[in-house]
Tab-separated table of C-alpha atoms in Angstrom:
chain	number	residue	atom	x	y	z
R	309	UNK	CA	94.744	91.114	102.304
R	310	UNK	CA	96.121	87.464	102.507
R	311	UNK	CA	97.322	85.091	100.058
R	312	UNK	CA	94.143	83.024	99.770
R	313	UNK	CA	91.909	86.372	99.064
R	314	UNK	CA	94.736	87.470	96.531
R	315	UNK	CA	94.691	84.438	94.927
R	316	UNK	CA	90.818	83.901	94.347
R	317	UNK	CA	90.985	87.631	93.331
R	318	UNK	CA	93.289	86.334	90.365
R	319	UNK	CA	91.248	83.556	89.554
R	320	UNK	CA	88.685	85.761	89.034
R	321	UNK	CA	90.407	87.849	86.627
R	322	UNK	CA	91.309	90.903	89.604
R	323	UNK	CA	94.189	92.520	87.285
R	324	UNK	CA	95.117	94.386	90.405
R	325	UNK	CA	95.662	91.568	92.935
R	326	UNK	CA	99.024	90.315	91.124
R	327	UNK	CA	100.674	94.318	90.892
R	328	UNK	CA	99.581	93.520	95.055
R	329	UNK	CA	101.234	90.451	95.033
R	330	UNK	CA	104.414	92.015	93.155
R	331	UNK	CA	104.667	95.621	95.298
R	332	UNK	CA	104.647	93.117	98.584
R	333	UNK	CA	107.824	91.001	97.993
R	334	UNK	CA	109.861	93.326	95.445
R	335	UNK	CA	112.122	94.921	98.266
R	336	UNK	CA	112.929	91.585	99.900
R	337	UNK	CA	113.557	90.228	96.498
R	338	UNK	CA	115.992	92.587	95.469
R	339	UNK	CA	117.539	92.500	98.599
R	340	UNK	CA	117.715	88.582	98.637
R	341	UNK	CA	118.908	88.924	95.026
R	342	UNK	CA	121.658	90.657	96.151
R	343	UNK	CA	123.592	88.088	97.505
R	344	UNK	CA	124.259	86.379	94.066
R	345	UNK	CA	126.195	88.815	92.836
R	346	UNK	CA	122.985	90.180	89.985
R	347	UNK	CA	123.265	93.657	89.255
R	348	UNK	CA	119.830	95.734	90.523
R	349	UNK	CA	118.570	95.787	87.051
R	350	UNK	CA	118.565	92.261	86.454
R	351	UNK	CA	117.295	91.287	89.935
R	352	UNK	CA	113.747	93.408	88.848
R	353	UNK	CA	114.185	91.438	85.569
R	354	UNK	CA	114.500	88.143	87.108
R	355	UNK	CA	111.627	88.910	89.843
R	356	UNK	CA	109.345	90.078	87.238
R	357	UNK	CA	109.315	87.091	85.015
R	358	UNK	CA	109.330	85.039	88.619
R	359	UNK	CA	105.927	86.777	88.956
R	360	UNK	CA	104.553	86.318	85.570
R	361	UNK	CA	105.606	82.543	86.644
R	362	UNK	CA	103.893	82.700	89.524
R	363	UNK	CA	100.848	84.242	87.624
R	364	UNK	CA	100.590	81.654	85.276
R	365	UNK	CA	100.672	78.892	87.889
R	366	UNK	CA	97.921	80.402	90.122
R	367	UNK	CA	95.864	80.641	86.929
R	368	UNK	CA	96.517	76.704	85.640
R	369	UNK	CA	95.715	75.855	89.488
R	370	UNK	CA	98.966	74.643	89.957
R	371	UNK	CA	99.523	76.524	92.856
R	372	UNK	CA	96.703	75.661	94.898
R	373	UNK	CA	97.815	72.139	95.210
R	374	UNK	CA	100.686	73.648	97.013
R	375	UNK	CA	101.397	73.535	100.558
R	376	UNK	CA	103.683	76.375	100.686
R	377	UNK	CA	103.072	80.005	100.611
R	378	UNK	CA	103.196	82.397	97.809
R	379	UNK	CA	106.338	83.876	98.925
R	380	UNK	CA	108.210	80.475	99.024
R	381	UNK	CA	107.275	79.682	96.294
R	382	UNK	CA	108.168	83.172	93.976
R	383	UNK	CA	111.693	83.196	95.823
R	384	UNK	CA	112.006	79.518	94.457
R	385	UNK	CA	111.029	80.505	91.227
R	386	UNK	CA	112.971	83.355	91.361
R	387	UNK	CA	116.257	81.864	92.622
R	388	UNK	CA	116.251	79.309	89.751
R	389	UNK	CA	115.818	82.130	87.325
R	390	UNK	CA	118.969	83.480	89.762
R	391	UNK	CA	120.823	80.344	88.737
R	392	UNK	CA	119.826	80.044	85.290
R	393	UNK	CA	121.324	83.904	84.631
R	394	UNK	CA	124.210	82.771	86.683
R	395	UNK	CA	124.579	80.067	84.639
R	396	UNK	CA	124.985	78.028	87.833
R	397	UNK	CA	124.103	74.607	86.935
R	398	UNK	CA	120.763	73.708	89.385
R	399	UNK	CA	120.897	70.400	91.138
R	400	UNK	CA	120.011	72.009	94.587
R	401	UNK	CA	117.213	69.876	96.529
R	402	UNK	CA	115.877	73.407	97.562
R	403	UNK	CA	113.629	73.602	94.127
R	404	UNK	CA	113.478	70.705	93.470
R	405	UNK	CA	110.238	70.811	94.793
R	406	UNK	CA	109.125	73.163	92.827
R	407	UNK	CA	110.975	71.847	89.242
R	408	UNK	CA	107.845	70.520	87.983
R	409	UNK	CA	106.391	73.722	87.803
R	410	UNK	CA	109.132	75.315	85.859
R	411	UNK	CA	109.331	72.327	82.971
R	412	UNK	CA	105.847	73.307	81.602
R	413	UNK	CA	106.508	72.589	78.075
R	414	UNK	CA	104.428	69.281	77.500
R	415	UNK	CA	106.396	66.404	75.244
R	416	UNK	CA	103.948	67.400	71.961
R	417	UNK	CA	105.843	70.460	71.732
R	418	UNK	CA	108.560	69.774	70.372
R	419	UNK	CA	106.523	68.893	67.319
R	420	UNK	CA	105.979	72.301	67.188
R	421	UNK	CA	107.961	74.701	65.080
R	422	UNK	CA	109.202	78.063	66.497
R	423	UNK	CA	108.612	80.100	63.120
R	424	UNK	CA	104.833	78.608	63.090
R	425	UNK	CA	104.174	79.530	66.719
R	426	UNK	CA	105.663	83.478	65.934
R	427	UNK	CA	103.065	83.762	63.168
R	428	UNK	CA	100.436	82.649	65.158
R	429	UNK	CA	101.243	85.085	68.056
R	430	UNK	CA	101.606	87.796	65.484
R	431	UNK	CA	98.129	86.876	64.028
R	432	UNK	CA	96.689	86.266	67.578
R	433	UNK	CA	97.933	90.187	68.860
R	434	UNK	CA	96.173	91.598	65.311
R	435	UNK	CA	93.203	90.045	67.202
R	436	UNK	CA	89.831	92.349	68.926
R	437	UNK	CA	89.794	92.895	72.256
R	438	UNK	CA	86.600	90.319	72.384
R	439	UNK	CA	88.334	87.834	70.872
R	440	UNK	CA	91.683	88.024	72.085
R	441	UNK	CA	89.820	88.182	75.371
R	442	UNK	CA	88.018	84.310	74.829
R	443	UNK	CA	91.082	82.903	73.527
R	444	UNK	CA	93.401	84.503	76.720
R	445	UNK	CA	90.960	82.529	78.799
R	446	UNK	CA	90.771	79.189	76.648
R	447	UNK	CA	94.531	78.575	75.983
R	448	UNK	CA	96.379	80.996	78.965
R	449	UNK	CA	94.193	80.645	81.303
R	450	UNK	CA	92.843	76.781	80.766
R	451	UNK	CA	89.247	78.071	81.615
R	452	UNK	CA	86.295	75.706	80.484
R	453	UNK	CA	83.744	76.880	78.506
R	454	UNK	CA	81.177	77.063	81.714
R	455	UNK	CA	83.805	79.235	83.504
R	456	UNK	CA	84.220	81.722	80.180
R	457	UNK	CA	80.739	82.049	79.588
R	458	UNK	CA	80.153	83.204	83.325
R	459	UNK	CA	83.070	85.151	83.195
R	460	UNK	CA	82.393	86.950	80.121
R	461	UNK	CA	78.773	87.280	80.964
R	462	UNK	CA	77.606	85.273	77.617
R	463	UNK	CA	73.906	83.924	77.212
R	464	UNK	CA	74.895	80.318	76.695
R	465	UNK	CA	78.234	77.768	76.119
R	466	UNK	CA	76.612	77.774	72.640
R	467	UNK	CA	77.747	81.261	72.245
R	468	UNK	CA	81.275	81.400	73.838
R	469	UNK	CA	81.969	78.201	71.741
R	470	UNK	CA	80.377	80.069	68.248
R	471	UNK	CA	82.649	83.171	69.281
R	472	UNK	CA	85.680	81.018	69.531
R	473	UNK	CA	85.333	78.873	66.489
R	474	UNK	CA	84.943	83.064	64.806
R	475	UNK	CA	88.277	83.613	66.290
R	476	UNK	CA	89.918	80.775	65.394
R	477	UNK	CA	88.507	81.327	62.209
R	478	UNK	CA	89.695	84.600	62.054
R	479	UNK	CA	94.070	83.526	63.308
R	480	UNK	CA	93.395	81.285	60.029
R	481	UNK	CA	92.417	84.038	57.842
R	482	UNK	CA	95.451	86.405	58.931
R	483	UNK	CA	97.552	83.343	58.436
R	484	UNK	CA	96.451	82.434	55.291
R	485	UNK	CA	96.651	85.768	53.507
R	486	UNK	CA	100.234	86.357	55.157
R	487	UNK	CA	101.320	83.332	53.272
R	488	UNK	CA	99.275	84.522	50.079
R	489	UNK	CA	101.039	87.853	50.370
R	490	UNK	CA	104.484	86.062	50.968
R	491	UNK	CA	103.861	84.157	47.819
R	492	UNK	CA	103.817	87.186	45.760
A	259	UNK	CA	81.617	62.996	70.466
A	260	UNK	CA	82.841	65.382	68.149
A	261	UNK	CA	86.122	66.006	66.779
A	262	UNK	CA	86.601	69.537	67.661
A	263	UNK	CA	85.530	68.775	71.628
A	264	UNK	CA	88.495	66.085	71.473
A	265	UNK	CA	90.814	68.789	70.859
A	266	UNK	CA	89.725	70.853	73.053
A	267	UNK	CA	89.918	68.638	75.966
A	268	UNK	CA	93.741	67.375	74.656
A	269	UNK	CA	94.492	70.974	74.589
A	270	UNK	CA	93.567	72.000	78.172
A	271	UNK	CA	94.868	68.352	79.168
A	272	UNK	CA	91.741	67.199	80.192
A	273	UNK	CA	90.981	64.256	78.354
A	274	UNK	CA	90.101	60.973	79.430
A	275	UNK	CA	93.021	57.823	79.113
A	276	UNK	CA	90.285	56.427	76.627
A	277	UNK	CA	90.299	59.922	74.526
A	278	UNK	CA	93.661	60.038	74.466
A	279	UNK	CA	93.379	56.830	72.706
A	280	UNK	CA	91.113	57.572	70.156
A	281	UNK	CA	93.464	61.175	69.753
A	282	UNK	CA	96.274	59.061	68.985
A	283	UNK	CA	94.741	57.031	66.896
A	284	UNK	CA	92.696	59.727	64.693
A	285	UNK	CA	96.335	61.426	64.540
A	286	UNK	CA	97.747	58.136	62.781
A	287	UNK	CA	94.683	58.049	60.293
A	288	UNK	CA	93.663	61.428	59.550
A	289	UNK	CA	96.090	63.891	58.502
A	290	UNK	CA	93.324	67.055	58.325
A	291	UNK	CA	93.046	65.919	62.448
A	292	UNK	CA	96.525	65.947	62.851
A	293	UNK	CA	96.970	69.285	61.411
A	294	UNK	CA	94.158	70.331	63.037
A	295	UNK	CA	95.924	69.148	66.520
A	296	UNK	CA	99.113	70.529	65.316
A	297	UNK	CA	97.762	73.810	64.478
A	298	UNK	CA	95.538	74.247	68.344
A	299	UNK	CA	99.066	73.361	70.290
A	300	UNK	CA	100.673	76.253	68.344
A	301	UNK	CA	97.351	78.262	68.780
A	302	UNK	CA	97.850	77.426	73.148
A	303	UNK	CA	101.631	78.615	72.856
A	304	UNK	CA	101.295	81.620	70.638
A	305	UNK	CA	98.645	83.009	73.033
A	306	UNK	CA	100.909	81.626	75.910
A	307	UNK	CA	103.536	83.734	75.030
A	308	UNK	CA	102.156	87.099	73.718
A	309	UNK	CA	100.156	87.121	77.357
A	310	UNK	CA	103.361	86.508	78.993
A	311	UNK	CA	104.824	89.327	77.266
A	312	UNK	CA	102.093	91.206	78.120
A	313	UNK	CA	102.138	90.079	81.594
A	314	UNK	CA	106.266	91.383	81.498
A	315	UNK	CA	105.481	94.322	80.251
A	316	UNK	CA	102.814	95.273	82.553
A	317	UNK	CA	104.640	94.709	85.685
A	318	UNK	CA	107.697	97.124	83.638
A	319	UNK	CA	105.185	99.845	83.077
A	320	UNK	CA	103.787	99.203	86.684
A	321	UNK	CA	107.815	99.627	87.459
A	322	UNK	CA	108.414	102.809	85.683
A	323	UNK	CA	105.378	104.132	87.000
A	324	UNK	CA	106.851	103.679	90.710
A	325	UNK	CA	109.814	104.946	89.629
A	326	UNK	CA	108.647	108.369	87.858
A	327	UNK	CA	105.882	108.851	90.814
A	328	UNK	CA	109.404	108.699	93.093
A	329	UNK	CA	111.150	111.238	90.872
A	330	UNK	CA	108.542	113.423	90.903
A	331	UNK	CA	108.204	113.453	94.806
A	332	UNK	CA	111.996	113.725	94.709
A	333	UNK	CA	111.602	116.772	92.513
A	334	UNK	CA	108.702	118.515	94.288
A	335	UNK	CA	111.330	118.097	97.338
A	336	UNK	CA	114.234	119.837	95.655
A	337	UNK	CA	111.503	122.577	94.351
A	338	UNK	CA	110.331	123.164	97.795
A	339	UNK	CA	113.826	123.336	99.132
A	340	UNK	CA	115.190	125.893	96.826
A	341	UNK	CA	111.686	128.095	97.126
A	342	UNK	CA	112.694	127.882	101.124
A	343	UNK	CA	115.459	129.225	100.375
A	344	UNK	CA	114.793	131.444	98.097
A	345	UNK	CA	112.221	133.039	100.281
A	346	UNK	CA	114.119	133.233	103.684
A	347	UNK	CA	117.153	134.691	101.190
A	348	UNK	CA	114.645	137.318	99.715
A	349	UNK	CA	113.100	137.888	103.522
A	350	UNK	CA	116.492	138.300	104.546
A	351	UNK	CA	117.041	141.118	101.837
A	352	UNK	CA	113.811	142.623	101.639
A	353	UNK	CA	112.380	143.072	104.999
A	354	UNK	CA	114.688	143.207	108.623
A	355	UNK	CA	117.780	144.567	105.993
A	356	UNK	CA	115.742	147.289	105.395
A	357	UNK	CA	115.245	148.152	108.960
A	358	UNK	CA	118.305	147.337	110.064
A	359	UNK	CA	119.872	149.463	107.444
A	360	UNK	CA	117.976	152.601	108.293
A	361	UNK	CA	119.209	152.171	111.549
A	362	UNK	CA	122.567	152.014	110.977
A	363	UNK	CA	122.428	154.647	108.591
A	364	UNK	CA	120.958	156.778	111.159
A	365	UNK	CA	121.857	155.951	114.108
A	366	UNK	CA	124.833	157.770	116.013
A	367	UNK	CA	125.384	158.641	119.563
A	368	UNK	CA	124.509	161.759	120.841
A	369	UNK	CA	127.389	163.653	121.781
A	370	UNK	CA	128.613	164.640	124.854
A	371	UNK	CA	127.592	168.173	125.787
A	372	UNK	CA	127.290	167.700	129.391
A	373	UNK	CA	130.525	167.647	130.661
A	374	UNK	CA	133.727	167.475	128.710
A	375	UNK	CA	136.203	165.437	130.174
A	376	UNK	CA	139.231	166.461	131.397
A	377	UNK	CA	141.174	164.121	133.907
A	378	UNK	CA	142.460	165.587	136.908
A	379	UNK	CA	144.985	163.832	138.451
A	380	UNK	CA	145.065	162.337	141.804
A	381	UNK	CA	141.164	163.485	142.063
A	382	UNK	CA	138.898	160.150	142.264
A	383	UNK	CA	136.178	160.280	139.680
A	384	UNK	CA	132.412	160.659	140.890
A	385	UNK	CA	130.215	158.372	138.529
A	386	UNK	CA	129.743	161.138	136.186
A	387	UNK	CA	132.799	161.768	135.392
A	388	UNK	CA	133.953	158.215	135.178
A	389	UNK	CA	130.579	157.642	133.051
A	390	UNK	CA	131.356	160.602	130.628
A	391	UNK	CA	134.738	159.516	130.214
A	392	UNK	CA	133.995	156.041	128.837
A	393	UNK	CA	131.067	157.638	126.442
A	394	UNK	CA	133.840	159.823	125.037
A	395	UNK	CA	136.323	157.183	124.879
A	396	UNK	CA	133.280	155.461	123.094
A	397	UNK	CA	133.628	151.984	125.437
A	398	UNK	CA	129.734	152.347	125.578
A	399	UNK	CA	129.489	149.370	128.135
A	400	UNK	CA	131.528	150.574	130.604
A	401	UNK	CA	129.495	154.362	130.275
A	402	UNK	CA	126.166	152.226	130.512
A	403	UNK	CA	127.261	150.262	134.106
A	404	UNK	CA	128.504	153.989	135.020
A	405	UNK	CA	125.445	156.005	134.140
A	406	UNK	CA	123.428	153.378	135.504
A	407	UNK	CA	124.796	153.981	138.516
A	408	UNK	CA	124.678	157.392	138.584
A	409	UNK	CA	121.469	157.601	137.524
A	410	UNK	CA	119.896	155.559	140.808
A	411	UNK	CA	122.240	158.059	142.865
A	412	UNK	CA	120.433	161.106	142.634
A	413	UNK	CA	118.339	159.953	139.547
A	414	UNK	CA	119.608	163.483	137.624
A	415	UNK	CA	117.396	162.958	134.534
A	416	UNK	CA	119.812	163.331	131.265
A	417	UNK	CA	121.866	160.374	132.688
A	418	UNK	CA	118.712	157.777	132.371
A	419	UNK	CA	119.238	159.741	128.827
A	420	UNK	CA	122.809	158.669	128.069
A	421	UNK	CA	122.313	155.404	129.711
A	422	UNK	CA	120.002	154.743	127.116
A	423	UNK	CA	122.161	155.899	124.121
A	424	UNK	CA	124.884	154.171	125.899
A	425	UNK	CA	123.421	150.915	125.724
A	426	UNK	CA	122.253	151.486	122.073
A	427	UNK	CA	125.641	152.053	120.864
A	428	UNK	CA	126.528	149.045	122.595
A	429	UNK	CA	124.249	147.242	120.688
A	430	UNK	CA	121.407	146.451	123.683
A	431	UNK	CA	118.417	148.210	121.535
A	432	UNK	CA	115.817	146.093	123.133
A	433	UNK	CA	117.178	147.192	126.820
A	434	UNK	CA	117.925	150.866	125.908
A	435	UNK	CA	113.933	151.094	124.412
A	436	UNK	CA	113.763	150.003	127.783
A	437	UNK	CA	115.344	152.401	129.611
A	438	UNK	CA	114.103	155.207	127.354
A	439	UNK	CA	110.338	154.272	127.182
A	440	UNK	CA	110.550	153.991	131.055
A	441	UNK	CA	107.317	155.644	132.252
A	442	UNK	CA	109.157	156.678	135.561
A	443	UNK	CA	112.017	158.807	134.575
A	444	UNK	CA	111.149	162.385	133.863
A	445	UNK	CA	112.658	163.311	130.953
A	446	UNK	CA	114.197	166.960	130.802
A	447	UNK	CA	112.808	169.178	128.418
A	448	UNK	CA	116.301	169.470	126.562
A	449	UNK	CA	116.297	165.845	125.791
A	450	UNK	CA	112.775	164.706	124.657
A	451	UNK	CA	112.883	165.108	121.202
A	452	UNK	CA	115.980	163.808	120.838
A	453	UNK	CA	114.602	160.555	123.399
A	454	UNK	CA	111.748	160.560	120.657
A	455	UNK	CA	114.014	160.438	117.768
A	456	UNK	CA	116.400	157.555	120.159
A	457	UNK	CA	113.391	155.781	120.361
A	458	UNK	CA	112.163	155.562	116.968
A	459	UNK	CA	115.530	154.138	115.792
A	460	UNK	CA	114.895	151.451	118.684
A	461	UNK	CA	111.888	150.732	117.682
A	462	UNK	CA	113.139	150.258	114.149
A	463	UNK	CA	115.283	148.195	115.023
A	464	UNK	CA	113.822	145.966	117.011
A	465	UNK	CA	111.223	146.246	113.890
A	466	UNK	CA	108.324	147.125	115.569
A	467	UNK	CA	107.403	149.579	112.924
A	468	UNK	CA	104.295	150.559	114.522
A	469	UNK	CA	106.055	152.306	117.234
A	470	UNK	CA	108.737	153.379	115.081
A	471	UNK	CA	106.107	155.705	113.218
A	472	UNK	CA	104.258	157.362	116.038
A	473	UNK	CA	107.755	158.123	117.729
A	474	UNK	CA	108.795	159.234	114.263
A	475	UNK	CA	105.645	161.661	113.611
A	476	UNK	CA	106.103	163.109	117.116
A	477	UNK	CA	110.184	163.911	115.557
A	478	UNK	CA	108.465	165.480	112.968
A	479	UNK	CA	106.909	168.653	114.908
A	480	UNK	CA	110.195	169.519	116.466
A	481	UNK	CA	113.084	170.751	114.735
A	482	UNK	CA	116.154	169.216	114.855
A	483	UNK	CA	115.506	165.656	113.315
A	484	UNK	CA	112.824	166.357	111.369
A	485	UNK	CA	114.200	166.139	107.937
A	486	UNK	CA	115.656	162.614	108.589
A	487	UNK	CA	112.150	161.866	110.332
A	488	UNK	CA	110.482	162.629	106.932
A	489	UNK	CA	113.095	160.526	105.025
A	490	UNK	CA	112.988	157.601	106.853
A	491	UNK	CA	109.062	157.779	107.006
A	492	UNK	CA	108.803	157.558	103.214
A	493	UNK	CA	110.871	154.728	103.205
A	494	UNK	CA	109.404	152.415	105.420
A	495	UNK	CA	105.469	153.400	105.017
């Protein structure tokens, strides 16, 4: 299967087309990995957070603005995570092409408190399947509300936006009595 | 439009230079909106990272997975070696020993009663002397060449008889079933039982145990090897 099939089989919410992507450069990873001096262990480490990386980027539609292949790009990814374990300070021009992809966090986040954003991910995993399963594809996965709907087979936008507000509604709740019952 | 649509295009970064505006602005004035803001970005990275997570841990069980299917096919291997093994060891053991031990338990040459040696000196040997001589002195390929030859001299029939048992004790079973089963040499009246019995232990050896019976049953009505007929028999039906 090629790399344009794999990646509109992610798009489309294929859970199987990224373990593809992931069994087909794993042995030339780890043997590129080798070079740097990283132990086995943390070369599998490194290349699996490379492909949740490369996962995410596919997903936002970064990717597709790319000219390169999937494989250049995951090895770039995954030899700046090489570096970063290293502790090797990056100023190599070979990622630099790819750098904007790596410095995701947008500048509002720093508003954003760690301890606030653990609650919310501990409410959020207390979530349904259903639920968890709108809000995956709203925040994660940047769908719009058209794309959701179609994906999750709903009658209208009306719907996938009542079911959101529910969930939303629902983080809120958790959040609110875990403060309650810190209180006491 | 409405509030909540604003912050759901600033949250999947797809609002409008002129929404952005009136985000910033609403921000500034309204503190419930800014909260409301506040709370959606931590909403977007909470879910970010517990699907990462997920994501990891996926591709780990997807890992271990690999990894125990490999073991497994590594220890079907090691089980399939040692049952190998194991059966060619218990093959070994169980089936041509048993043969193989009958025969040796049974097996010794016939003796000499033809013509005991006695070396004259000066006289040269005929064949059958010379033959006789090595069978007593028990260098059984030496008697085998000699009876041999003997044997296509004047083709006297018991020494196609110790050619055969010469060759046995010298270990060449399959060539001295040979020579004994030979459908061209008579065999003397003296000798076929104890050809019979000669052949059965051949036969045994070379563990063709269907032979080995009949020639065994046919021991059986005669006499002399009867007994150990019977007992081997037993043991190998």
């Amino acid at each position: 299967m090629n790399e344009e099939r794999l990646i509109e089989r992610i798009l489309s919410g294929d859970q199987k087309a990224i373990e593809k992507i992931y069994n087909r450069y794993k042995t030339e990873f780890l043997i590129y990995a080798s070079r740097f001096s990283v132990n086995n262990e943390d070369a599998v480490d490194i290349y699996q957070d490379s492909i949740v990386v490369l996962y995410e980027n596919i997903l936002s539609g970064k990717l597709s603005s790319l000219t390169s292949s999937v494989k250049t790009y995951l090895f770039a990814v995954g030899k700046y995570k090489i570096y970063n374990r290293l502790k090797v300070k990056t100023t190599t021009a070979d990622i630099a092409d790819y750098e904007f992809l790596l410095t995701d966090e947008s500048e509002e986040e720093f508003l954003l408190q760690e301890e606030n954003t653990l609650k919310v991910q501990r409410a959020y995993s207390q979530l349904g399947g259903k639920c968890r399963e709108v809000l995956k594809l709203f925040y994660y996965e940047n769908r719009t509300i058209e794309e959701i709907k179609d994906r999750l087979a709903y009658t209208s936008k009306d719907v996938v936006k009542s079911q959101k507000s529910r969930c939303i509604k629902q983080i809120k709740e958790i959040l609110l009595k875990s403060k309650w019952a810190n209180q006491i | 439009m409405g509030k909540s649509d604003l912050i759901e295009k600033y949250i999947q970064q797809k609002a409008s230079e002129e929404e952005l505006e009136t985000i910033t602005r609403l921000m500034a004035e309204d503190a419930v909106f800014k909260e409301e803001v506040s709370f959606h970005l931590a909403l977007r990275q909470a879910v970010k990272k517990e699907e990462s997570q997920t994501m990891k841990l996926r591709l780990q069980q997807l890992e271990q997975r690999k990894m125990k299917r490999l073991q497994n096919v590594q220890k079907l291997w090691k089980i399939a070696a040692v049952l190998v093994v194991g059966l060619g060891v218990f093959w070994l053991f169980n089936r041509s020993t048993d043969y193989e031990k009958i025969y040796v338990a049974n097996f010794k040459p016939y003796p000499n009663i033809v013509a005991p040696t006695v070396r004259e000196p000066g006289a040269t040997e005929s064949n059958k002397e010379n033959a006789f001589r090595y069978y007593d002195q028990r260098d059984y390929a030496k008697a085998a060449a000699a009876f041999k030859e003997w044997y296509n001299e004047d083709k006297t029939g018991y020494a196609n008889f110790y050619y055969g048992i010469s060759l046995m004790a010298d270990n060449q079973v399959g060539k001295a079933v040979e020579v004994l089963a030979d459908p061209g040499w008579e065999v003397p009246e003296k000798y076929q039982s104890q050809t019979d019995w000669y052949l059965a232990l051949g036969y045994l050896k070379t563990e063709n145990k269907e032979k080995a019976m009949a020639y065994l049953e046919k021991v059986l009505t005669d006499g002399a090897r009867a007994e150990q007929a019977r007992e081997i028999l037993k043991k190998i039906k």
